[in-house]
Short mmCIF file of C-alpha atoms in Angstrom, two decimals:
data_model
loop_
_atom_site.label_atom_id
_atom_site.label_comp_id
_atom_site.label_asym_id
_atom_site.label_seq_id
_atom_site.Cartn_x
_atom_site.Cartn_y
_atom_site.Cartn_z
CA MET A 64 8.29 -16.56 158.88
CA THR A 65 10.23 -16.04 155.88
CA GLN A 66 13.17 -18.29 154.35
CA PRO A 67 13.63 -19.90 157.68
CA ARG A 68 16.22 -22.66 158.07
CA ILE A 69 14.71 -25.72 158.84
CA LEU A 70 16.28 -28.98 160.01
CA VAL A 71 14.44 -32.17 159.46
CA THR A 72 14.72 -35.46 161.67
CA GLY A 73 13.61 -38.58 159.98
CA ALA A 74 15.16 -37.41 156.87
CA THR A 75 16.14 -40.71 155.65
CA GLY A 76 12.46 -41.98 156.29
CA ASN A 77 8.88 -41.96 154.45
CA VAL A 78 7.51 -38.76 155.53
CA GLY A 79 10.77 -36.78 156.43
CA GLY A 80 12.20 -37.46 152.86
CA ALA A 81 9.24 -35.67 151.75
CA VAL A 82 9.55 -33.25 153.71
CA VAL A 83 12.89 -32.67 152.68
CA ASP A 84 12.36 -32.99 148.70
CA GLN A 85 9.37 -30.45 149.29
CA LEU A 86 11.31 -27.88 151.30
CA ARG A 87 14.11 -28.34 148.44
CA ALA A 88 11.85 -27.66 145.69
CA ALA A 89 10.38 -24.45 147.22
CA GLY A 90 13.70 -23.20 147.38
CA VAL A 91 13.98 -23.39 151.54
CA PRO A 92 17.04 -24.04 153.02
CA VAL A 93 16.87 -27.36 154.57
CA ARG A 94 19.11 -29.74 156.73
CA ALA A 95 18.89 -33.30 157.33
CA LEU A 96 19.69 -34.98 160.50
CA VAL A 97 21.31 -38.36 159.70
CA ARG A 98 22.90 -41.10 162.21
CA GLY A 99 25.08 -42.39 159.46
CA GLU A 100 26.24 -42.16 155.85
CA ALA A 101 22.92 -41.08 153.51
CA ASP A 102 22.39 -39.55 150.32
CA PHE A 103 20.54 -36.49 149.73
CA PRO A 104 20.03 -34.33 146.21
CA LYS A 105 22.25 -30.85 146.10
CA GLY A 106 20.87 -28.19 148.41
CA VAL A 107 20.40 -30.25 151.31
CA GLU A 108 22.85 -30.22 153.62
CA ALA A 109 23.14 -33.28 155.82
CA VAL A 110 24.68 -33.35 158.98
CA ARG A 111 25.43 -36.18 161.76
CA GLY A 112 23.40 -36.35 165.06
CA ASP A 113 21.19 -38.67 167.22
CA LEU A 114 17.97 -38.04 169.26
CA GLY A 115 18.96 -40.79 171.46
CA ASP A 116 22.03 -38.96 172.37
CA PRO A 117 20.74 -35.11 173.22
CA ALA A 118 24.56 -33.78 173.61
CA SER A 119 24.94 -34.38 169.58
CA LEU A 120 22.58 -32.39 168.28
CA GLY A 121 24.49 -29.03 168.56
CA THR A 122 26.11 -28.92 165.34
CA ALA A 123 22.93 -29.78 163.28
CA LEU A 124 20.95 -27.55 165.26
CA GLU A 125 23.24 -24.45 164.60
CA GLY A 126 21.63 -21.65 162.78
CA ILE A 127 18.49 -23.76 162.45
CA ASP A 128 14.94 -21.80 163.08
CA ALA A 129 12.24 -24.45 163.01
CA VAL A 130 12.77 -28.17 162.99
CA PHE A 131 10.34 -30.94 161.49
CA LEU A 132 10.45 -33.48 164.50
CA VAL A 133 9.59 -37.73 163.84
CA TRP A 134 10.25 -39.40 167.21
CA PRO A 135 11.60 -42.81 166.87
CA PHE A 136 11.12 -44.13 169.91
CA LEU A 137 7.95 -45.90 171.47
CA SER A 138 8.43 -43.95 174.52
CA ALA A 139 9.27 -40.55 175.64
CA GLU A 140 12.23 -41.03 177.49
CA GLY A 141 15.15 -38.50 176.84
CA ALA A 142 12.57 -36.40 175.12
CA SER A 143 12.38 -33.36 177.43
CA ASP A 144 16.39 -33.06 176.74
CA VAL A 145 15.69 -33.18 173.19
CA ILE A 146 13.05 -30.47 173.26
CA ASP A 147 15.35 -28.52 175.39
CA ALA A 148 18.39 -28.86 172.67
CA ILE A 149 16.32 -27.76 170.18
CA GLY A 150 14.69 -24.63 172.50
CA LYS A 151 18.53 -23.39 172.59
CA HIS A 152 18.67 -22.88 169.08
CA ALA A 153 15.38 -22.71 166.92
CA ARG A 154 12.17 -21.07 167.62
CA ARG A 155 9.65 -23.25 166.29
CA VAL A 156 8.62 -27.30 166.28
CA VAL A 157 6.66 -29.03 163.87
CA TYR A 158 5.87 -32.61 165.89
CA LEU A 159 4.63 -35.97 163.85
CA SER A 160 2.22 -36.93 166.17
CA SER A 161 -1.00 -39.42 165.72
CA ALA A 162 -4.52 -38.88 165.37
CA GLY A 163 -4.54 -41.17 168.37
CA VAL A 164 -3.94 -38.49 170.81
CA GLY A 165 -7.35 -36.77 170.29
CA ALA A 166 -9.05 -39.64 171.24
CA GLU A 167 -11.81 -39.16 173.75
CA LYS A 168 -10.47 -42.26 175.42
CA GLU A 169 -6.86 -42.80 175.86
CA LYS A 170 -6.15 -46.23 177.21
CA PRO A 171 -3.41 -47.07 179.32
CA GLY A 172 -1.08 -49.30 177.67
CA GLU A 173 -1.50 -47.72 173.94
CA ALA A 174 2.11 -47.41 173.50
CA ILE A 175 2.01 -45.09 169.88
CA THR A 176 -0.85 -42.98 171.88
CA MET A 177 0.83 -42.43 174.86
CA PHE A 178 4.44 -41.43 173.93
CA HIS A 179 3.00 -38.98 171.47
CA THR A 180 0.73 -37.63 174.17
CA GLU A 181 3.54 -36.76 176.47
CA LEU A 182 5.38 -35.33 173.57
CA GLU A 183 2.94 -33.10 173.05
CA ARG A 184 2.51 -31.82 176.12
CA LEU A 185 6.32 -31.08 176.46
CA ILE A 186 6.52 -29.12 173.22
CA GLU A 187 3.43 -27.35 174.26
CA ALA A 188 5.11 -26.23 177.71
CA SER A 189 8.29 -26.03 175.96
CA GLY A 190 8.01 -21.92 175.12
CA LEU A 191 8.66 -22.90 171.37
CA GLU A 192 6.21 -22.08 168.81
CA TRP A 193 4.79 -25.24 168.18
CA THR A 194 2.40 -27.58 165.75
CA ALA A 195 1.50 -30.82 166.19
CA LEU A 196 0.26 -32.67 163.14
CA ARG A 197 -2.15 -35.55 163.93
CA PRO A 198 -2.45 -38.06 161.10
CA THR A 199 -4.30 -40.96 160.80
CA GLY A 200 -2.51 -44.47 159.74
CA PHE A 201 -0.02 -43.85 157.29
CA ALA A 202 -0.52 -45.20 153.69
CA SER A 203 3.35 -46.20 153.92
CA ASN A 204 2.93 -48.65 156.66
CA THR A 205 1.37 -51.11 154.03
CA LEU A 206 5.12 -51.40 152.58
CA GLY A 207 5.10 -53.94 155.08
CA TRP A 208 3.42 -56.21 152.91
CA ALA A 209 5.90 -55.41 149.72
CA GLU A 210 7.88 -58.86 150.41
CA GLU A 211 5.01 -60.93 150.89
CA VAL A 212 3.33 -59.69 147.69
CA ARG A 213 6.45 -59.63 145.78
CA ALA A 214 7.10 -63.59 146.79
CA THR A 215 3.54 -64.97 146.54
CA GLY A 216 1.14 -62.19 145.21
CA ALA A 217 -1.02 -62.59 148.39
CA VAL A 218 -1.18 -60.67 151.86
CA ARG A 219 -1.77 -62.81 155.16
CA ALA A 220 -3.50 -60.44 157.42
CA PRO A 221 -6.57 -60.12 159.89
CA LEU A 222 -9.45 -57.57 159.73
CA ALA A 223 -10.04 -57.50 155.98
CA ARG A 224 -13.02 -55.28 156.33
CA LEU A 225 -11.00 -52.72 158.42
CA ALA A 226 -11.22 -49.30 156.26
CA ARG A 227 -9.12 -46.25 157.51
CA PRO A 228 -8.47 -42.89 155.94
CA LEU A 229 -4.77 -44.03 155.02
CA ILE A 230 -2.57 -40.61 154.36
CA HIS A 231 0.22 -40.37 151.53
CA GLU A 232 3.08 -39.21 152.94
CA ALA A 233 3.40 -36.75 150.75
CA ASP A 234 0.50 -35.10 151.75
CA MET A 235 2.07 -35.22 155.58
CA ALA A 236 4.77 -33.09 154.11
CA ALA A 237 2.53 -30.84 152.55
CA VAL A 238 1.43 -29.80 155.64
CA ALA A 239 4.34 -29.78 157.39
CA VAL A 240 5.87 -27.65 155.05
CA GLN A 241 3.14 -25.27 155.85
CA ALA A 242 3.51 -25.41 159.38
CA LEU A 243 7.01 -24.67 159.15
CA THR A 244 7.30 -21.84 156.68
CA GLY A 245 3.97 -19.89 157.45
CA ASP A 246 2.20 -18.89 160.62
CA ALA A 247 -1.22 -20.00 159.68
CA LEU A 248 -0.65 -23.51 161.84
CA LEU A 249 0.99 -21.75 165.04
CA GLY A 250 -0.67 -23.63 168.03
CA ALA A 251 -2.56 -26.05 165.80
CA ARG A 252 -3.11 -29.77 165.99
CA PRO A 253 -4.78 -30.60 162.65
CA LEU A 254 -5.97 -33.99 162.16
CA ILE A 255 -4.91 -34.95 158.52
CA THR A 256 -6.26 -37.95 156.78
CA GLY A 257 -6.64 -39.43 153.41
CA PRO A 258 -10.15 -38.94 151.66
CA GLU A 259 -11.87 -41.73 151.89
CA LEU A 260 -12.11 -44.91 154.13
CA VAL A 261 -10.64 -47.88 151.86
CA THR A 262 -10.52 -51.42 153.81
CA GLN A 263 -7.45 -53.52 153.89
CA GLU A 264 -8.97 -56.07 151.38
CA ARG A 265 -9.49 -53.40 148.83
CA GLN A 266 -6.30 -51.70 149.54
CA VAL A 267 -4.66 -55.15 148.67
CA ALA A 268 -6.43 -55.41 145.52
CA LEU A 269 -5.82 -51.67 144.49
CA ILE A 270 -1.78 -52.59 144.96
CA GLY A 271 -2.38 -55.84 142.55
CA GLU A 272 -4.19 -53.22 139.90
CA ALA A 273 -1.07 -50.97 140.49
CA VAL A 274 1.55 -53.64 139.56
CA GLY A 275 -0.56 -55.34 137.10
CA ARG A 276 -1.24 -58.54 138.53
CA PRO A 277 -3.67 -59.76 140.84
CA VAL A 278 -3.00 -59.52 144.75
CA ARG A 279 -4.93 -61.39 147.15
CA PHE A 280 -5.88 -60.61 150.73
CA GLU A 281 -5.90 -63.76 152.79
CA GLU A 282 -7.56 -63.16 156.21
CA VAL A 283 -5.64 -64.88 159.34
CA THR A 284 -7.01 -64.24 163.05
CA LEU A 285 -5.78 -61.69 165.58
CA ASP A 286 -4.27 -64.85 167.60
CA GLU A 287 -2.48 -65.58 164.25
CA ALA A 288 -1.40 -61.91 163.60
CA VAL A 289 -0.15 -61.17 167.09
CA GLU A 290 2.47 -64.55 166.48
CA GLN A 291 3.19 -63.03 162.78
CA MET A 292 4.31 -59.94 164.46
CA LYS A 293 6.18 -61.38 167.12
CA ALA A 294 7.92 -63.42 164.80
CA ALA A 295 8.70 -60.58 162.90
CA GLY A 296 10.72 -58.87 165.80
CA TYR A 297 8.09 -56.30 166.46
CA PRO A 298 8.19 -55.04 170.59
CA ALA A 299 5.52 -56.71 172.37
CA GLU A 300 4.36 -53.21 173.74
CA LEU A 301 3.63 -52.31 169.95
CA VAL A 302 1.93 -55.70 169.24
CA GLU A 303 -0.48 -55.15 172.00
CA ALA A 304 -1.22 -51.61 171.03
CA VAL A 305 -1.57 -52.18 167.56
CA LEU A 306 -4.28 -54.81 166.78
CA PRO A 307 -6.73 -54.34 169.59
CA ALA A 308 -6.63 -50.32 168.46
CA GLN A 309 -7.15 -51.78 164.84
CA ALA A 310 -9.95 -54.23 166.11
CA ALA A 311 -11.95 -51.34 167.58
CA MET A 312 -11.91 -49.41 164.78
CA LEU A 313 -14.24 -52.11 162.79
CA GLY A 314 -17.29 -50.55 164.71
CA ASN A 315 -15.77 -47.08 165.25
CA PRO A 316 -13.68 -45.88 162.16
CA GLU A 317 -11.64 -43.05 162.04
CA PRO A 318 -13.00 -39.46 160.50
CA VAL A 319 -12.38 -38.25 156.99
CA THR A 320 -11.69 -34.77 157.14
CA GLU A 321 -10.63 -32.24 154.45
CA GLU A 322 -8.04 -30.34 156.19
CA VAL A 323 -5.33 -31.45 153.77
CA GLU A 324 -7.02 -29.42 151.13
CA ARG A 325 -7.98 -26.83 153.68
CA ILE A 326 -4.50 -26.14 154.47
CA THR A 327 -2.36 -27.10 151.33
CA GLY A 328 -4.72 -26.30 149.03
CA THR A 329 -4.77 -29.64 147.10
CA PRO A 330 -7.30 -32.24 148.00
CA ALA A 331 -5.47 -35.34 149.59
CA ARG A 332 -4.17 -38.16 147.57
CA SER A 333 -6.16 -41.37 147.46
CA PHE A 334 -4.60 -44.44 148.34
CA GLN A 335 -5.07 -45.73 145.07
CA GLN A 336 -2.70 -42.86 144.05
CA TRP A 337 -0.02 -43.93 146.73
CA ALA A 338 0.05 -47.24 145.14
CA VAL A 339 0.55 -46.05 141.79
CA ASP A 340 3.58 -44.21 143.15
CA HIS A 341 4.90 -46.92 145.14
CA ALA A 342 3.99 -49.85 142.54
CA ALA A 343 7.68 -50.64 141.92
CA ASP A 344 8.21 -51.62 145.95
CA PHE A 345 5.72 -54.54 145.19
CA ARG A 346 6.89 -55.73 141.88
#
């Protein structure tokens, strides 16, 4: 598959934005799916469309060979129609899934795992060429602490000793680019991770080092965290899925793999590097 024309969904997000940037840097024709106004560098074509309205995707998919798919909803409702629309134009889809899909025991009601599982099944049955990327936790999710860090110099959260191999969005993008532009990952479900387990307490300390001032981790109970998330407007099903799953990782942490290096030829970036790259967000 040489010099494909690629459509990136989630193009204004952390991972999708990194995919757009890396494809553009590699000279690959790239189109960004957007719902409203968005600014992209020269060479990136922005086309309006909405994954929640499959009928709106025709123009964005016209002439496209491969799609980077980020699903923005907490259920698979409507996904079949979107995949059908993709299949009428493109021949390949690279889906940003989750490491949780590969768990030995999928617990009913875990919203994130369940919709990713269904999306993978739909894509595999579609007849499209496919790759399902299965990352562990996103380092960029810690941007949720940024406002609190700027205002108070502290992070109030549960599970100080929770250690995860959080992955840099640039590494997810680098793997996605390989899957979109080459054939080595066809039919693969690579488990991609950061290079090491880092506790949440240490993550906060590394953010402090990056911004040049101490940042404290103030541990709260799980019950307090539930109330915090609900007050912030998170859907109940997400709250009920995320916190118990994280608590379970205390005794059964996620594995660390070398898939990023194997696929891209470059070792995965550390959380320390991610904190340096995003220091301005916390200042």
